[in-house]
Amino acid sequence: MTSDPALRMIAKLARNNALANLRLANAVARLGDDGFLARRTGFFPSLKATLNHILVVDWFYIDALEGGTLGPGAWEDETPFATAEALYDAQRKSDARLVGLCQALNVTDLSRPVRLHRQGKIQTERRDDVLNHLFAHQTHHRGQAHAMLAGTPVAPPQLDEFIVFDDAKFRTGELAAFGWSEADLGF
């Protein structure tokens, strides 16, 4: 992992994102299909809708960060996955793309423009701002899914044990699932 503070932070946030998504997916899987589909109180009406939203917005931003032109086509189908298992398989692939993209960045890349293909316009933003927005979006909606789980028999998992060294003892299972070590997190 790089010693540059900005690149280190971006890489850690990408891995944090993947690890938190894994932990949340494992909890959601314990609900079964009925629990995944059940109507719940939240910005989106179910875990299915909330977690699909996270993924399709990931597709939008990751594609733009890679120089693509997918734009609003990312959410033509707002809920492309009907099961938690299929959804997490796609989310894991998306997370791997994001981790790879972030690991490949250099300092100059952070200020380079990213073209976001919106409906009827192209919005240009700095790469580091788009990445920070993407991480905030993920965290925001994972928090909503976390709150939805609080109303089920499955306890909401801890989702913030992936950044600081002192939490290492709590993340060994998730790191192993990705084949990562503490060194991959920058320790």
PDB file of C-alpha atoms in Angstrom:
ATOM      1  CA  MET A   1       0.000   0.000   0.000  1.00  0.00           C
ATOM      2  CA  THR A   2       1.186   3.491  -0.814  1.00  0.00           C
ATOM      3  CA  SER A   3       2.598   5.883   1.756  1.00  0.00           C
ATOM      4  CA  ASP A   4       0.863   8.886   0.161  1.00  0.00           C
ATOM      5  CA  PRO A   5      -1.871   9.872   2.663  1.00  0.00           C
ATOM      6  CA  ALA A   6      -4.584  10.597   0.084  1.00  0.00           C
ATOM      7  CA  LEU A   7      -3.976   7.410  -1.912  1.00  0.00           C
ATOM      8  CA  ARG A   8      -3.734   5.360   1.290  1.00  0.00           C
ATOM      9  CA  MET A   9      -7.077   6.726   2.475  1.00  0.00           C
ATOM     10  CA  ILE A  10      -8.808   6.042  -0.854  1.00  0.00           C
ATOM     11  CA  ALA A  11      -7.442   2.479  -0.961  1.00  0.00           C
ATOM     12  CA  LYS A  12      -8.491   1.841   2.650  1.00  0.00           C
ATOM     13  CA  LEU A  13     -11.979   3.177   1.991  1.00  0.00           C
ATOM     14  CA  ALA A  14     -12.355   0.913  -1.049  1.00  0.00           C
ATOM     15  CA  ARG A  15     -11.406  -2.129   1.029  1.00  0.00           C
ATOM     16  CA  ASN A  16     -13.583  -0.940   3.929  1.00  0.00           C
ATOM     17  CA  ASN A  17     -16.461  -0.743   1.459  1.00  0.00           C
ATOM     18  CA  ALA A  18     -15.940  -4.328   0.288  1.00  0.00           C
ATOM     19  CA  LEU A  19     -15.532  -5.697   3.815  1.00  0.00           C
ATOM     20  CA  ALA A  20     -18.631  -3.905   5.128  1.00  0.00           C
ATOM     21  CA  ASN A  21     -20.653  -5.131   2.135  1.00  0.00           C
ATOM     22  CA  LEU A  22     -19.564  -8.711   2.881  1.00  0.00           C
ATOM     23  CA  ARG A  23     -20.515  -8.456   6.533  1.00  0.00           C
ATOM     24  CA  LEU A  24     -23.897  -6.925   5.679  1.00  0.00           C
ATOM     25  CA  ALA A  25     -24.545  -9.532   2.970  1.00  0.00           C
ATOM     26  CA  ASN A  26     -23.825 -12.345   5.436  1.00  0.00           C
ATOM     27  CA  ALA A  27     -26.398 -10.911   7.852  1.00  0.00           C
ATOM     28  CA  VAL A  28     -29.009 -10.392   5.127  1.00  0.00           C
ATOM     29  CA  ALA A  29     -28.484 -13.965   3.875  1.00  0.00           C
ATOM     30  CA  ARG A  30     -29.556 -15.269   7.291  1.00  0.00           C
ATOM     31  CA  LEU A  31     -32.994 -13.684   6.755  1.00  0.00           C
ATOM     32  CA  GLY A  32     -33.836 -15.893   3.798  1.00  0.00           C
ATOM     33  CA  ASP A  33     -35.754 -14.757   0.736  1.00  0.00           C
ATOM     34  CA  ASP A  34     -38.857 -13.637   2.621  1.00  0.00           C
ATOM     35  CA  GLY A  35     -36.836 -11.385   4.903  1.00  0.00           C
ATOM     36  CA  PHE A  36     -34.877  -9.979   1.971  1.00  0.00           C
ATOM     37  CA  LEU A  37     -38.089  -9.109   0.132  1.00  0.00           C
ATOM     38  CA  ALA A  38     -40.198  -7.993   3.118  1.00  0.00           C
ATOM     39  CA  ARG A  39     -41.521  -4.449   3.206  1.00  0.00           C
ATOM     40  CA  ARG A  40     -39.596  -2.320   5.696  1.00  0.00           C
ATOM     41  CA  THR A  41     -39.413   1.271   6.826  1.00  0.00           C
ATOM     42  CA  GLY A  42     -36.636   3.138   5.062  1.00  0.00           C
ATOM     43  CA  PHE A  43     -35.801   5.395   2.144  1.00  0.00           C
ATOM     44  CA  PHE A  44     -36.339   2.316  -0.035  1.00  0.00           C
ATOM     45  CA  PRO A  45     -39.117  -0.100   0.966  1.00  0.00           C
ATOM     46  CA  SER A  46     -37.052  -3.284   1.409  1.00  0.00           C
ATOM     47  CA  LEU A  47     -33.575  -4.674   1.822  1.00  0.00           C
ATOM     48  CA  LYS A  48     -33.845  -5.882  -1.769  1.00  0.00           C
ATOM     49  CA  ALA A  49     -34.494  -2.361  -3.051  1.00  0.00           C
ATOM     50  CA  THR A  50     -31.904  -0.730  -0.784  1.00  0.00           C
ATOM     51  CA  LEU A  51     -29.068  -3.117  -1.602  1.00  0.00           C
ATOM     52  CA  ASN A  52     -29.863  -3.140  -5.327  1.00  0.00           C
ATOM     53  CA  HIS A  53     -29.767   0.672  -5.235  1.00  0.00           C
ATOM     54  CA  ILE A  54     -26.279   0.605  -3.727  1.00  0.00           C
ATOM     55  CA  LEU A  55     -25.113  -1.694  -6.501  1.00  0.00           C
ATOM     56  CA  VAL A  56     -26.602   0.121  -9.500  1.00  0.00           C
ATOM     57  CA  VAL A  57     -25.223   3.444  -8.256  1.00  0.00           C
ATOM     58  CA  ASP A  58     -21.836   1.742  -7.829  1.00  0.00           C
ATOM     59  CA  TRP A  59     -22.079   0.667 -11.470  1.00  0.00           C
ATOM     60  CA  PHE A  60     -22.793   4.253 -12.515  1.00  0.00           C
ATOM     61  CA  TYR A  61     -19.844   5.792 -10.652  1.00  0.00           C
ATOM     62  CA  ILE A  62     -17.307   3.012 -11.210  1.00  0.00           C
ATOM     63  CA  ASP A  63     -18.046   3.041 -14.925  1.00  0.00           C
ATOM     64  CA  ALA A  64     -17.515   6.825 -15.022  1.00  0.00           C
ATOM     65  CA  LEU A  65     -14.288   6.498 -12.998  1.00  0.00           C
ATOM     66  CA  GLU A  66     -13.078   3.960 -15.578  1.00  0.00           C
ATOM     67  CA  GLY A  67     -13.899   6.389 -18.401  1.00  0.00           C
ATOM     68  CA  GLY A  68     -17.121   4.693 -19.492  1.00  0.00           C
ATOM     69  CA  THR A  69     -20.381   6.164 -20.709  1.00  0.00           C
ATOM     70  CA  LEU A  70     -22.965   3.907 -19.027  1.00  0.00           C
ATOM     71  CA  GLY A  71     -24.619   6.858 -17.314  1.00  0.00           C
ATOM     72  CA  PRO A  72     -28.292   6.459 -16.358  1.00  0.00           C
ATOM     73  CA  GLY A  73     -28.313   3.089 -18.106  1.00  0.00           C
ATOM     74  CA  ALA A  74     -26.919   1.795 -14.816  1.00  0.00           C
ATOM     75  CA  TRP A  75     -30.349   2.024 -13.239  1.00  0.00           C
ATOM     76  CA  GLU A  76     -32.605   1.147 -16.158  1.00  0.00           C
ATOM     77  CA  ASP A  77     -33.557  -1.798 -13.956  1.00  0.00           C
ATOM     78  CA  GLU A  78     -33.513  -0.416 -10.413  1.00  0.00           C
ATOM     79  CA  THR A  79     -33.640  -3.893  -8.855  1.00  0.00           C
ATOM     80  CA  PRO A  80     -31.764  -6.227 -11.208  1.00  0.00           C
ATOM     81  CA  PHE A  81     -31.293  -8.960  -8.597  1.00  0.00           C
ATOM     82  CA  ALA A  82     -34.193 -10.834  -7.023  1.00  0.00           C
ATOM     83  CA  THR A  83     -32.206 -12.784  -4.437  1.00  0.00           C
ATOM     84  CA  ALA A  84     -29.697 -11.733  -1.818  1.00  0.00           C
ATOM     85  CA  GLU A  85     -27.217 -14.320  -3.091  1.00  0.00           C
ATOM     86  CA  ALA A  86     -27.276 -13.120  -6.705  1.00  0.00           C
ATOM     87  CA  LEU A  87     -27.127  -9.510  -5.551  1.00  0.00           C
ATOM     88  CA  TYR A  88     -24.099 -10.063  -3.352  1.00  0.00           C
ATOM     89  CA  ASP A  89     -22.289 -11.978  -6.115  1.00  0.00           C
ATOM     90  CA  ALA A  90     -22.687  -8.894  -8.332  1.00  0.00           C
ATOM     91  CA  GLN A  91     -21.802  -6.526  -5.472  1.00  0.00           C
ATOM     92  CA  ARG A  92     -18.603  -8.433  -4.772  1.00  0.00           C
ATOM     93  CA  LYS A  93     -17.561  -8.108  -8.423  1.00  0.00           C
ATOM     94  CA  SER A  94     -18.318  -4.394  -8.317  1.00  0.00           C
ATOM     95  CA  ASP A  95     -16.344  -4.026  -5.086  1.00  0.00           C
ATOM     96  CA  ALA A  96     -13.379  -5.817  -6.693  1.00  0.00           C
ATOM     97  CA  ARG A  97     -13.487  -3.361  -9.616  1.00  0.00           C
ATOM     98  CA  LEU A  98     -13.485  -0.450  -7.183  1.00  0.00           C
ATOM     99  CA  VAL A  99     -10.605  -1.834  -5.097  1.00  0.00           C
ATOM    100  CA  GLY A 100      -8.562  -2.451  -8.255  1.00  0.00           C
ATOM    101  CA  LEU A 101      -9.309   1.009  -9.587  1.00  0.00           C
ATOM    102  CA  CYS A 102      -8.297   2.647  -6.299  1.00  0.00           C
ATOM    103  CA  GLN A 103      -5.102   0.614  -5.989  1.00  0.00           C
ATOM    104  CA  ALA A 104      -4.043   1.660  -9.487  1.00  0.00           C
ATOM    105  CA  LEU A 105      -4.365   5.403  -8.816  1.00  0.00           C
ATOM    106  CA  ASN A 106      -1.447   7.771  -8.499  1.00  0.00           C
ATOM    107  CA  VAL A 107      -1.490  11.201  -6.870  1.00  0.00           C
ATOM    108  CA  THR A 108      -2.011  13.007 -10.176  1.00  0.00           C
ATOM    109  CA  ASP A 109      -5.064  10.852 -10.937  1.00  0.00           C
ATOM    110  CA  LEU A 110      -6.930  12.210  -7.911  1.00  0.00           C
ATOM    111  CA  SER A 111      -7.423  15.653  -9.427  1.00  0.00           C
ATOM    112  CA  ARG A 112      -8.194  14.422 -12.947  1.00  0.00           C
ATOM    113  CA  PRO A 113     -11.700  15.055 -14.261  1.00  0.00           C
ATOM    114  CA  VAL A 114     -14.356  12.366 -14.382  1.00  0.00           C
ATOM    115  CA  ARG A 115     -17.230  12.736 -16.821  1.00  0.00           C
ATOM    116  CA  LEU A 116     -20.537  11.625 -15.336  1.00  0.00           C
ATOM    117  CA  HIS A 117     -23.071  10.963 -18.059  1.00  0.00           C
ATOM    118  CA  ARG A 118     -26.326  12.266 -16.596  1.00  0.00           C
ATOM    119  CA  GLN A 119     -29.671  12.506 -18.357  1.00  0.00           C
ATOM    120  CA  GLY A 120     -29.246  15.253 -20.913  1.00  0.00           C
ATOM    121  CA  LYS A 121     -25.846  16.486 -19.745  1.00  0.00           C
ATOM    122  CA  ILE A 122     -22.305  15.535 -18.863  1.00  0.00           C
ATOM    123  CA  GLN A 123     -21.222  16.587 -15.386  1.00  0.00           C
ATOM    124  CA  THR A 124     -17.492  16.933 -14.785  1.00  0.00           C
ATOM    125  CA  GLU A 125     -16.074  16.397 -11.298  1.00  0.00           C
ATOM    126  CA  ARG A 126     -12.674  15.677  -9.750  1.00  0.00           C
ATOM    127  CA  ARG A 127     -11.861  11.973  -9.363  1.00  0.00           C
ATOM    128  CA  ASP A 128     -11.198  12.252  -5.621  1.00  0.00           C
ATOM    129  CA  ASP A 129     -14.539  13.995  -5.110  1.00  0.00           C
ATOM    130  CA  VAL A 130     -16.385  11.297  -7.061  1.00  0.00           C
ATOM    131  CA  LEU A 131     -14.680   8.577  -5.012  1.00  0.00           C
ATOM    132  CA  ASN A 132     -15.521  10.300  -1.736  1.00  0.00           C
ATOM    133  CA  HIS A 133     -19.115  10.711  -2.866  1.00  0.00           C
ATOM    134  CA  LEU A 134     -19.308   7.045  -3.814  1.00  0.00           C
ATOM    135  CA  PHE A 135     -18.014   5.963  -0.396  1.00  0.00           C
ATOM    136  CA  ALA A 136     -20.469   8.318   1.346  1.00  0.00           C
ATOM    137  CA  HIS A 137     -23.329   6.935  -0.763  1.00  0.00           C
ATOM    138  CA  GLN A 138     -22.436   3.369   0.151  1.00  0.00           C
ATOM    139  CA  THR A 139     -22.151   4.193   3.857  1.00  0.00           C
ATOM    140  CA  HIS A 140     -25.436   6.131   3.835  1.00  0.00           C
ATOM    141  CA  HIS A 141     -27.466   3.292   2.345  1.00  0.00           C
ATOM    142  CA  ARG A 142     -25.679   0.511   4.254  1.00  0.00           C
ATOM    143  CA  GLY A 143     -26.765   2.401   7.359  1.00  0.00           C
ATOM    144  CA  GLN A 144     -30.359   2.244   6.175  1.00  0.00           C
ATOM    145  CA  ALA A 145     -30.060  -1.510   5.574  1.00  0.00           C
ATOM    146  CA  HIS A 146     -28.508  -1.830   9.021  1.00  0.00           C
ATOM    147  CA  ALA A 147     -31.517  -0.068  10.551  1.00  0.00           C
ATOM    148  CA  MET A 148     -33.876  -2.359   8.625  1.00  0.00           C
ATOM    149  CA  LEU A 149     -32.112  -5.395  10.082  1.00  0.00           C
ATOM    150  CA  ALA A 150     -32.774  -4.036  13.580  1.00  0.00           C
ATOM    151  CA  GLY A 151     -36.435  -4.939  13.042  1.00  0.00           C
ATOM    152  CA  THR A 152     -35.659  -8.585  12.262  1.00  0.00           C
ATOM    153  CA  PRO A 153     -34.458 -11.614  14.231  1.00  0.00           C
ATOM    154  CA  VAL A 154     -30.978 -11.090  12.687  1.00  0.00           C
ATOM    155  CA  ALA A 155     -28.849  -8.667  14.675  1.00  0.00           C
ATOM    156  CA  PRO A 156     -27.416  -5.825  12.590  1.00  0.00           C
ATOM    157  CA  PRO A 157     -23.678  -6.401  12.160  1.00  0.00           C
ATOM    158  CA  GLN A 158     -20.942  -3.992  13.179  1.00  0.00           C
ATOM    159  CA  LEU A 159     -19.927  -2.213   9.968  1.00  0.00           C
ATOM    160  CA  ASP A 160     -17.114   0.061  11.126  1.00  0.00           C
ATOM    161  CA  GLU A 161     -14.321  -2.288  12.167  1.00  0.00           C
ATOM    162  CA  PHE A 162     -12.226  -2.110   9.022  1.00  0.00           C
ATOM    163  CA  ILE A 163     -10.176   1.100   9.260  1.00  0.00           C
ATOM    164  CA  VAL A 164      -8.200   1.325  12.532  1.00  0.00           C
ATOM    165  CA  PHE A 165      -5.590  -1.171  13.684  1.00  0.00           C
ATOM    166  CA  ASP A 166      -7.145  -1.787  17.113  1.00  0.00           C
ATOM    167  CA  ASP A 167     -10.161  -3.439  15.453  1.00  0.00           C
ATOM    168  CA  ALA A 168      -7.999  -6.078  13.722  1.00  0.00           C
ATOM    169  CA  LYS A 169      -9.255  -8.877  15.969  1.00  0.00           C
ATOM    170  CA  PHE A 170     -12.822  -8.263  14.764  1.00  0.00           C
ATOM    171  CA  ARG A 171     -12.190  -8.535  11.013  1.00  0.00           C
ATOM    172  CA  THR A 172     -10.112 -11.679  10.554  1.00  0.00           C
ATOM    173  CA  GLY A 173     -12.975 -13.632   8.966  1.00  0.00           C
ATOM    174  CA  GLU A 174     -13.764 -10.963   6.410  1.00  0.00           C
ATOM    175  CA  LEU A 175     -10.104 -10.457   5.505  1.00  0.00           C
ATOM    176  CA  ALA A 176      -9.736 -14.201   5.016  1.00  0.00           C
ATOM    177  CA  ALA A 177     -12.787 -14.273   2.725  1.00  0.00           C
ATOM    178  CA  PHE A 178     -10.978 -11.887   0.377  1.00  0.00           C
ATOM    179  CA  GLY A 179      -7.516 -13.389   0.869  1.00  0.00           C
ATOM    180  CA  TRP A 180      -6.349 -10.083   2.358  1.00  0.00           C
ATOM    181  CA  SER A 181      -4.063  -9.377   5.284  1.00  0.00           C
ATOM    182  CA  GLU A 182      -3.660  -6.460   7.646  1.00  0.00           C
ATOM    183  CA  ALA A 183      -0.846  -5.294   5.329  1.00  0.00           C
ATOM    184  CA  ASP A 184      -3.428  -4.919   2.571  1.00  0.00           C
ATOM    185  CA  LEU A 185      -5.256  -2.484   4.857  1.00  0.00           C
ATOM    186  CA  GLY A 186      -2.072  -0.489   5.339  1.00  0.00           C
ATOM    187  CA  PHE A 187      -0.794  -1.919   8.632  1.00  0.00           C
TER     188      PHE A 187
END
